[in-house]
Amino acid sequence: MTDPLRFNEKIYDPATATVGTTRVTYRAFKDLTYVAQPVDDCQKLNVFVPEGYFNGQTINGYTRVTAPIFMPNTVGGYLPGPRDFPGNPAPFSGSTTILQALKRGYVVVSAGLRGRTTQNLQNEYLGKAPAFIVDMKAAVRYVKYNAGWLPGNPDRIITNGTSAGGATSVLMGASGNADFFETPLQEIGAAPATDDIFAVSAYCPVHNLAHADAAYEWQFNGINQWHRQRVRIENNQRICTPIHGQLSPDEQVLSRELKAAFVLYLNGLGLRDVAGNPLTLDAAGEGSFKQAIEREILMSAQRALAAGTDVTKYAGVSVTNQMVTGLDWPRYLHAITRMKSVPAFDALNLSNPENDLFGNRLTPARHFTQFSQDHSTVSALLADPLLVAAVNPITYLMTKQSHVAPHWRIRHGAADRDTSFAISMILATKLANRGYDVDFRLPWATPHSGDYDLPELFQWIDNLCR
Ligand code: DHB
């Protein structure tokens, strides 16, 4: 009997695309089921391989067996992340990213992942946490199981994603081969292989959801107006309508409580700067941890200024003699504005995407923090804390229980307000403290977005892999 999980290099579509002024020729292996017992049609992946690797060519210094395997995901809003392909017109598509990666000589694998709205014919939910990460791990296991069959170097897998997809990428990097996922992986018939990876690329990863509410209020407490976009998709176009709101007096009380809770959490993490000094906060939320974030923002502004950007677009940035000399934190936060109400993630009425993520087979949405469960305004259940911890990358950096990726590149826009700067800062700092290789920046004036610096991302990959 043929092995359903064995990659077959004979079945493909030849394809050509123009990337800038270059013609890129590649083979597309599409719609490959990556688990033996799929529960949803989305559990398939596409593999794209530069044509040259099938006739002995070297591309960008790589060969068929040494090429990095780049695995971008399309997860956004913790919704299902469909498998992607060049020329895909869907708004979530990373078509350009795939083509640029192929031009660079990478093998690209795009796996479809279940998400919070995935349902079966009986209307049961099949994609609540931890399904997104179980599927991503199963896709990596498929790639590794096919070492030698599937072109590329399975010891050089790099995941990439933005926002919830960034969270997927960082969780892949943190939780390699962790026990928690073994049973769900067996249940869907994942290939017998490991799922640890070589490197992580993540843009604005919306992760550490258990502490994201507290981090958000630590940052935005005192700013009582929020401004966001309501997004709907029509004819493959994203249509955004601005909406605004004001925190109620009750929400302002919750904001203060959450801010205080963040100080306790942060001080328990044992973070240190590069010189080994503790990064902490006092009861007012001030201290070396906050100064470290301010320094990152100042360095970002300085780099932008040196490149000719007017960095006074956002209030609170002082420039003297072509040097960024100061950051007025409250003014800067007023300028980038608060996006979310309180709590930002675990909504008291279960209305946020993250509540939906933590539903289960028969429950659309649940709380995932004791704080919101205690203050809930609806009849609600609390997700198992072990599950909430298992999908939090920080868990794996506090006690050793996984194979952590050695290399990390994390970008979080300096104008991003979907989650606190603290969330990415904690991740980057904890990784560095544990000795992993981390390249972390808050790119200037950059909102919640990803893949905006592909040449630099690919240079980083080449420096590691070539
Ligand atoms: C995403 C954005 C959010 O603000 C959030 O809370 C969760 C996910 C996203 O863009 O994926």
Coordinates of C-alpha atoms and ligand atoms in Angstrom, one line a residue:
M1 CA 0.0 0.0 0.0
T2 CA 1.3 3.5 -0.8
D3 CA 2.1 5.7 2.2
P4 CA -0.4 8.6 2.1
L5 CA 2.0 10.9 3.8
R6 CA 4.9 10.2 1.4
F7 CA 5.8 13.2 -0.8
N8 CA 5.7 12.4 -4.5
E9 CA 7.9 14.6 -6.5
K10 CA 6.4 13.3 -9.8
I11 CA 3.0 15.0 -9.4
Y12 CA 3.3 18.8 -9.8
D13 CA 2.3 21.8 -11.9
P14 CA 5.1 23.7 -13.6
A15 CA 4.8 27.4 -13.1
T16 CA 6.4 30.7 -13.9
A17 CA 6.0 34.2 -12.3
T18 CA 7.6 37.5 -12.7
V19 CA 9.1 38.9 -9.5
G20 CA 10.3 42.5 -10.2
T21 CA 12.4 42.0 -13.3
T22 CA 13.2 38.3 -12.7
R23 CA 11.3 35.3 -14.0
V24 CA 10.9 32.7 -11.4
T25 CA 10.2 29.1 -12.5
Y26 CA 9.1 26.7 -9.9
R27 CA 7.1 23.5 -9.4
A28 CA 3.9 23.6 -7.4
F29 CA 2.9 20.5 -5.5
K30 CA -0.6 21.3 -4.3
D31 CA -3.3 20.1 -1.9
L32 CA -1.2 17.4 -0.2
T33 CA -2.9 16.0 2.9
Y34 CA -0.4 16.3 5.7
V35 CA -2.1 14.0 8.3
A36 CA -3.4 10.5 7.9
Q37 CA -6.7 11.2 9.6
P38 CA -7.7 14.7 8.7
V39 CA -10.8 16.2 10.4
D40 CA -11.2 19.1 8.1
D41 CA -10.5 19.8 4.4
C42 CA -8.2 22.7 5.3
Q43 CA -5.5 20.2 6.6
K44 CA -3.6 20.2 3.3
L45 CA -0.4 21.9 2.3
N46 CA 1.2 23.3 -0.8
V47 CA 4.9 22.9 -1.6
F48 CA 6.7 25.2 -4.0
V49 CA 10.2 24.4 -5.2
P50 CA 12.5 26.4 -7.5
E51 CA 12.7 24.5 -10.8
G52 CA 16.5 24.7 -10.9
Y53 CA 16.8 22.3 -8.0
F54 CA 15.5 19.5 -10.3
N55 CA 18.4 19.9 -12.7
G56 CA 21.3 20.3 -10.4
Q57 CA 21.4 24.1 -10.2
T58 CA 22.6 26.3 -7.3
I59 CA 20.4 29.2 -6.5
N60 CA 21.6 32.0 -4.1
G61 CA 24.2 29.5 -2.8
Y62 CA 21.7 26.8 -2.1
T63 CA 21.1 23.4 -3.7
R64 CA 18.2 21.0 -3.6
V65 CA 19.4 19.5 -0.3
T66 CA 20.6 22.7 1.4
A67 CA 17.8 25.1 0.6
P68 CA 16.0 26.5 3.7
I69 CA 12.4 25.5 4.0
F70 CA 10.3 28.6 4.6
M71 CA 6.9 28.0 6.1
P72 CA 4.7 31.1 6.2
N73 CA 1.2 30.8 7.6
T74 CA -1.9 32.8 6.7
V75 CA -3.5 32.8 10.2
G76 CA -5.1 36.1 11.1
G77 CA -7.5 36.8 14.0
Y78 CA -7.1 33.2 15.1
L79 CA -9.4 32.3 12.1
P80 CA -8.6 29.3 9.9
G81 CA -5.4 30.0 7.9
P82 CA -5.9 28.5 4.4
R83 CA -3.0 27.1 2.5
D84 CA -1.6 29.8 0.2
F85 CA -0.3 30.0 -3.4
P86 CA 1.3 32.5 -5.7
G87 CA -1.4 34.6 -7.4
N88 CA -3.9 34.0 -4.6
P89 CA -6.3 37.0 -4.8
A90 CA -7.6 36.5 -1.2
P91 CA -6.8 39.4 1.2
F92 CA -5.0 37.2 3.6
S93 CA -2.6 35.9 0.9
G94 CA 1.1 36.2 1.2
S95 CA 1.5 35.6 -2.5
T96 CA 4.4 38.1 -2.8
T97 CA 6.2 36.6 0.1
I98 CA 6.0 33.1 -1.5
L99 CA 7.4 34.4 -4.8
Q100 CA 10.1 36.5 -3.2
A101 CA 11.2 33.4 -1.2
L102 CA 11.3 31.2 -4.3
K103 CA 13.4 33.8 -6.1
R104 CA 15.8 33.6 -3.2
G105 CA 16.1 29.9 -3.6
Y106 CA 13.9 28.8 -0.7
V107 CA 11.6 25.9 -0.7
V108 CA 8.2 27.2 0.5
V109 CA 5.6 25.1 2.3
S110 CA 2.2 26.7 3.0
A111 CA 0.0 24.6 5.3
G112 CA -3.7 25.2 5.9
L113 CA -4.5 25.4 9.6
R114 CA -7.8 25.0 11.4
G115 CA -9.0 28.1 13.3
R116 CA -11.6 29.2 15.8
T117 CA -14.6 29.1 13.3
T118 CA -13.8 25.7 11.8
Q119 CA -16.9 23.4 12.1
N120 CA -18.0 20.0 10.9
L121 CA -21.3 19.1 9.3
Q122 CA -22.9 18.7 12.8
N123 CA -21.8 22.3 13.6
E124 CA -19.3 21.2 16.1
Y125 CA -16.2 23.3 16.5
L126 CA -13.0 21.5 15.3
G127 CA -10.6 24.4 15.3
K128 CA -10.6 25.8 18.8
A129 CA -7.2 26.0 20.7
P130 CA -4.9 24.1 20.4
A131 CA -5.9 23.1 16.8
F132 CA -4.0 25.9 15.0
I133 CA -0.7 24.8 16.6
V134 CA -1.4 21.1 16.3
D135 CA -1.9 21.5 12.6
M136 CA 1.2 23.6 12.2
K137 CA 3.2 21.0 14.1
A138 CA 1.6 18.2 11.9
A139 CA 2.7 20.1 8.8
V140 CA 6.3 20.4 10.1
R141 CA 6.3 16.7 11.0
Y142 CA 5.2 16.0 7.4
V143 CA 8.1 18.0 6.0
K144 CA 10.6 16.3 8.3
Y145 CA 9.1 12.8 7.7
N146 CA 9.7 13.5 4.0
A147 CA 13.4 14.4 4.5
G148 CA 15.2 13.3 1.3
W149 CA 11.9 13.1 -0.7
L150 CA 10.8 16.7 -0.3
P151 CA 13.5 19.2 -1.5
G152 CA 15.1 21.5 1.0
N153 CA 16.9 21.0 4.3
P154 CA 14.5 19.8 7.0
D155 CA 17.0 21.0 9.6
R156 CA 16.6 24.5 8.3
I157 CA 12.8 25.1 8.7
I158 CA 11.9 28.8 9.3
T159 CA 8.3 29.6 10.2
N160 CA 6.8 33.0 9.5
G161 CA 3.5 34.8 10.4
T162 CA 1.8 38.0 11.4
S163 CA -0.3 38.8 14.4
A164 CA -2.2 35.6 15.3
G165 CA 0.0 34.0 12.6
G166 CA 3.0 35.5 14.4
A167 CA 1.8 33.9 17.6
T168 CA 1.6 30.6 15.7
S169 CA 5.2 31.1 14.5
V170 CA 6.6 31.9 18.0
L171 CA 4.7 29.1 19.6
M172 CA 6.2 26.7 17.0
G173 CA 9.6 28.0 18.0
A174 CA 9.0 27.7 21.7
S175 CA 7.2 24.4 22.0
G176 CA 9.1 22.0 19.7
N177 CA 8.2 18.4 20.5
A178 CA 6.4 19.4 23.7
D179 CA 4.4 16.5 25.3
F180 CA 1.2 18.5 25.5
F181 CA 0.5 18.1 21.8
E182 CA 1.4 14.5 21.4
T183 CA -2.1 13.1 21.9
P184 CA -3.9 15.6 19.5
L185 CA -1.2 15.0 16.9
Q186 CA -1.6 11.2 17.2
E187 CA -5.4 11.6 16.9
I188 CA -5.1 13.3 13.5
G189 CA -2.5 10.9 12.3
A190 CA 0.5 13.2 12.1
A191 CA 3.6 11.8 10.5
P192 CA 6.1 10.1 12.8
A193 CA 8.7 12.8 13.1
T194 CA 9.7 15.7 15.3
D195 CA 8.3 19.2 15.1
D196 CA 11.1 21.4 16.5
I197 CA 12.3 24.1 14.0
F198 CA 15.4 26.0 13.2
A199 CA 14.3 29.6 13.2
V200 CA 11.3 31.8 13.9
S201 CA 10.2 34.9 12.0
A202 CA 7.3 36.7 13.7
Y203 CA 5.6 40.1 13.1
C204 CA 3.5 41.6 15.9
P205 CA 2.8 38.2 17.5
V206 CA -0.5 38.5 19.5
H207 CA 0.5 35.9 22.1
N208 CA 0.8 35.4 25.8
L209 CA -3.0 35.9 25.9
A210 CA -3.2 35.0 29.6
H211 CA -1.3 38.3 30.4
A212 CA -2.1 40.4 27.4
D213 CA -5.0 42.2 29.1
A214 CA -2.8 43.3 32.0
A215 CA 0.0 44.3 29.7
Y216 CA -2.4 46.4 27.7
E217 CA -3.6 48.3 30.7
W218 CA 0.0 48.8 32.0
Q219 CA 0.6 50.5 28.7
F220 CA -2.6 52.4 28.1
N221 CA -4.1 53.0 31.6
G222 CA -5.1 56.7 31.7
I223 CA -6.0 56.8 28.0
N224 CA -9.8 56.4 28.0
Q225 CA -10.7 56.8 24.4
W226 CA -10.2 53.9 21.9
H227 CA -10.1 53.9 18.2
R228 CA -10.3 50.9 15.9
Q229 CA -11.4 49.7 12.5
R230 CA -14.3 47.4 11.9
V231 CA -13.1 45.2 9.0
R232 CA -15.3 43.3 6.6
I233 CA -14.4 41.5 3.4
E234 CA -16.4 42.1 0.2
N235 CA -15.3 40.7 -3.2
N236 CA -11.8 39.8 -1.8
Q237 CA -11.4 43.5 -0.6
R238 CA -10.9 44.5 3.0
I239 CA -13.4 47.3 3.9
C240 CA -12.5 49.2 7.0
T241 CA -14.9 51.5 8.9
P242 CA -13.5 53.5 11.9
I243 CA -15.2 53.1 15.2
H244 CA -14.5 54.9 18.5
G245 CA -15.4 54.5 22.1
Q246 CA -14.9 55.8 25.6
L247 CA -14.0 53.6 28.7
S248 CA -16.9 53.6 31.2
P249 CA -16.1 54.4 34.8
D250 CA -16.2 50.6 35.6
E251 CA -13.8 49.9 32.8
Q252 CA -11.4 52.5 34.1
V253 CA -11.5 50.7 37.5
L254 CA -10.7 47.4 35.8
S255 CA -7.9 49.1 33.9
R256 CA -6.2 50.1 37.2
E257 CA -6.6 46.6 38.6
L258 CA -5.1 45.0 35.5
K259 CA -2.2 47.4 35.4
A260 CA -1.4 46.5 39.0
A261 CA -1.6 42.8 38.1
F262 CA 0.9 43.3 35.3
V263 CA 3.5 44.7 37.7
L264 CA 3.3 41.5 39.7
Y265 CA 3.5 39.3 36.6
L266 CA 6.4 41.1 35.1
N267 CA 8.5 41.1 38.3
G268 CA 8.0 37.4 38.6
L269 CA 9.6 36.7 35.2
G270 CA 13.1 37.4 36.3
L271 CA 14.0 39.4 33.1
R272 CA 17.4 40.9 32.7
D273 CA 19.0 43.4 30.3
V274 CA 22.1 42.6 28.3
A275 CA 24.3 43.7 31.1
G276 CA 22.5 41.4 33.5
N277 CA 20.6 44.1 35.4
P278 CA 17.1 43.1 36.5
L279 CA 14.2 44.5 34.4
T280 CA 11.4 45.3 36.8
L281 CA 8.6 47.7 37.5
D282 CA 7.5 49.5 40.7
A283 CA 4.0 49.7 42.0
A284 CA 3.3 52.8 39.8
G285 CA 4.3 50.7 36.7
E286 CA 7.6 52.6 36.3
G287 CA 11.1 51.1 36.2
S288 CA 13.8 49.5 34.2
F289 CA 11.5 47.3 32.2
K290 CA 9.6 50.4 30.9
Q291 CA 12.9 52.2 30.3
A292 CA 14.1 49.2 28.2
I293 CA 11.0 49.5 25.9
E294 CA 11.5 53.3 25.7
R295 CA 15.1 52.7 24.6
E296 CA 13.9 50.3 21.9
I297 CA 11.5 53.0 20.6
L298 CA 14.2 55.6 20.7
M299 CA 16.6 53.4 18.8
S300 CA 13.9 52.8 16.2
A301 CA 13.2 56.5 15.9
Q302 CA 17.0 57.2 15.6
R303 CA 17.3 54.6 12.7
A304 CA 14.3 56.2 10.9
L305 CA 15.8 59.7 11.4
A306 CA 19.1 58.6 10.0
A307 CA 17.2 57.2 7.0
G308 CA 15.6 60.6 6.4
T309 CA 12.2 60.1 8.1
D310 CA 10.5 62.9 10.0
V311 CA 10.1 61.2 13.3
T312 CA 8.1 64.0 14.9
K313 CA 5.0 62.6 13.1
Y314 CA 4.1 61.1 16.5
A315 CA 4.0 63.5 19.4
G316 CA 6.4 62.9 22.2
V317 CA 9.6 62.4 20.2
S318 CA 12.3 65.0 20.8
V319 CA 15.0 65.6 18.2
T320 CA 18.0 67.8 18.7
N321 CA 20.8 68.2 16.2
Q322 CA 19.7 65.2 14.1
M323 CA 19.6 63.0 17.3
V324 CA 16.5 61.5 18.9
T325 CA 17.0 62.7 22.4
G326 CA 13.9 61.8 24.3
L327 CA 10.6 60.1 24.4
D328 CA 7.6 61.4 26.4
W329 CA 5.8 58.1 27.0
P330 CA 2.3 59.4 27.7
R331 CA 2.3 61.8 24.8
Y332 CA 3.6 59.1 22.5
L333 CA 0.9 56.7 23.5
H334 CA -1.7 59.4 23.1
A335 CA -0.4 59.9 19.6
I336 CA -0.4 56.2 18.6
T337 CA -3.8 55.9 20.4
R338 CA -5.4 53.1 22.4
M339 CA -7.2 50.5 20.1
K340 CA -9.0 48.3 22.6
S341 CA -11.4 48.6 25.5
V342 CA -11.0 46.8 28.8
P343 CA -10.1 43.9 29.1
A344 CA -8.5 44.1 25.7
F345 CA -8.5 40.3 25.0
D346 CA -10.6 38.4 27.5
A347 CA -13.8 40.4 26.9
L348 CA -16.3 40.2 29.8
N349 CA -19.1 39.3 27.5
L350 CA -17.0 36.8 25.5
S351 CA -17.2 38.9 22.4
N352 CA -13.5 38.9 21.4
P353 CA -11.7 36.6 18.9
E354 CA -9.6 35.2 21.8
N355 CA -12.7 34.1 23.7
D356 CA -13.7 32.3 20.6
L357 CA -10.3 30.7 20.3
F358 CA -10.7 29.2 23.7
G359 CA -14.1 27.7 23.1
N360 CA -14.4 23.9 22.7
R361 CA -16.2 21.4 20.5
L362 CA -19.6 22.5 21.8
T363 CA -18.9 25.9 23.3
P364 CA -18.4 28.8 21.0
A365 CA -16.4 31.0 23.5
R366 CA -15.0 30.9 27.0
H367 CA -12.9 33.1 29.3
F368 CA -9.2 32.3 29.6
T369 CA -8.3 34.5 32.6
Q370 CA -9.6 34.1 36.1
F371 CA -9.9 37.9 36.2
S372 CA -12.5 38.1 33.4
Q373 CA -14.2 35.0 34.6
D374 CA -14.6 36.7 38.0
H375 CA -16.0 39.9 36.3
S376 CA -17.9 38.1 33.6
T377 CA -21.1 39.8 32.5
V378 CA -22.5 36.7 30.9
S379 CA -22.9 33.0 31.9
A380 CA -19.5 31.7 31.0
L381 CA -17.0 28.9 31.4
L382 CA -13.3 29.2 32.0
A383 CA -10.8 27.4 29.7
D384 CA -8.5 24.9 31.3
P385 CA -5.4 26.9 32.6
L386 CA -3.2 24.0 31.3
L387 CA -4.5 24.6 27.8
V388 CA -4.1 28.4 28.1
A389 CA -0.5 27.8 29.3
A390 CA 0.2 25.3 26.6
V391 CA -0.5 27.7 23.7
N392 CA 1.6 30.4 25.4
P393 CA 5.2 30.4 24.2
I394 CA 6.4 32.0 27.5
T395 CA 5.4 28.8 29.3
Y396 CA 8.2 26.9 27.5
L397 CA 10.8 29.6 28.3
M398 CA 10.1 29.4 32.1
T399 CA 10.7 25.7 32.6
K400 CA 12.5 23.4 30.1
Q401 CA 9.9 21.2 28.5
S402 CA 10.5 21.5 24.7
H403 CA 13.1 21.9 22.0
V404 CA 13.3 25.7 21.5
A405 CA 14.3 27.1 18.1
P406 CA 17.9 28.5 18.3
H407 CA 17.2 31.6 16.1
W408 CA 14.5 34.3 16.4
R409 CA 13.6 37.4 14.5
I410 CA 10.8 39.4 16.0
R411 CA 9.3 42.6 14.7
H412 CA 6.6 44.7 16.4
G413 CA 5.7 48.0 14.8
A414 CA 6.4 51.1 17.0
A415 CA 2.8 52.3 16.1
D416 CA 1.2 48.9 16.7
R417 CA -1.6 49.0 19.4
D418 CA -3.1 45.5 18.9
T419 CA -1.2 44.3 21.9
S420 CA 1.2 46.0 24.3
F421 CA 4.9 46.5 23.4
A422 CA 5.5 44.6 26.6
I423 CA 4.3 41.3 25.1
S424 CA 7.0 41.2 22.4
M425 CA 9.6 42.7 24.8
I426 CA 9.0 39.9 27.3
L427 CA 9.4 37.3 24.7
A428 CA 12.5 38.8 23.1
T429 CA 14.1 39.4 26.5
K430 CA 13.3 35.9 27.9
L431 CA 14.7 34.3 24.8
A432 CA 17.9 36.3 25.0
N433 CA 18.3 35.7 28.7
R434 CA 18.0 31.9 28.0
G435 CA 20.9 32.2 25.4
Y436 CA 18.9 32.1 22.2
D437 CA 19.9 34.2 19.2
V438 CA 17.3 37.1 19.0
D439 CA 17.0 39.9 16.5
F440 CA 14.3 42.2 17.9
R441 CA 13.1 45.6 16.7
L442 CA 10.2 47.9 16.9
P443 CA 10.2 49.3 13.3
W444 CA 9.4 53.0 13.3
A445 CA 5.8 54.3 12.5
T446 CA 4.8 50.7 11.6
P447 CA 1.3 49.6 12.3
H448 CA 0.0 46.1 12.9
S449 CA 1.3 44.4 9.8
G450 CA 3.9 42.0 8.5
D451 CA 6.3 41.0 5.7
Y452 CA 7.2 44.7 5.2
D453 CA 10.9 44.1 5.2
L454 CA 11.4 40.9 3.2
P455 CA 14.9 41.7 1.9
E456 CA 16.1 42.1 5.5
L457 CA 14.2 39.0 6.6
F458 CA 15.7 37.0 3.8
Q459 CA 19.2 38.4 4.5
W460 CA 18.8 37.2 8.1
I461 CA 17.9 33.8 6.9
D462 CA 20.8 33.6 4.5
N463 CA 23.2 34.7 7.2
L464 CA 22.0 31.7 9.2
C465 CA 21.7 29.1 6.5
R466 CA 24.2 29.7 3.7
Ligands
DHB1 C1 -5.2 39.7 15.4 C2 -5.3 41.0 15.8 C3 -5.8 41.3 17.1 O1 -5.9 42.5 17.5 C4 -6.1 40.2 18.0 O2 -6.5 40.5 19.2 C5 -5.9 38.9 17.6 C6 -5.5 38.6 16.3 C7 -4.7 39.4 14.0 O3 -4.6 40.4 13.2 O4 -4.4 38.3 13.7

